[in-house]
């Protein structure tokens, strides 16, 4: 299974996919980092959410000028 398949198990629950712009893979960061596969996986995940009729329950956001940290304001906006 790939990221979209695993995250798709959450459908139809809301999901906020978030990365920091500089949260990129490196020798000391093996997390699910911001990389070129992220937008592709998000497109696959959108297809899963659309199948559940909840295309508006999914958000992908990259916070500019940040590393591996949450954008609290964007999270608050997502859940409002």
Tab-separated table of C-alpha atoms in Angstrom, residues 1 4 11 14-15 17 23 25 28 32 37 64 70 78:
chain	number	residue	atom	x	y	z
A	1	UNK	CA	0.000	0.000	0.000
A	4	UNK	CA	-2.844	7.466	-0.549
A	11	UNK	CA	-12.353	8.551	4.339
A	14	UNK	CA	-11.743	15.121	7.244
A	15	UNK	CA	-8.002	15.066	6.654
A	17	UNK	CA	-2.213	16.943	4.725
A	23	UNK	CA	10.597	19.696	5.594
A	25	UNK	CA	14.057	14.199	3.177
A	28	UNK	CA	18.424	13.006	9.671
A	32	UNK	CA	6.928	11.625	5.420
A	37	UNK	CA	5.620	12.441	-4.538
A	64	UNK	CA	6.118	28.588	3.241
A	70	UNK	CA	2.654	22.429	12.259
A	78	UNK	CA	-9.503	23.618	8.598
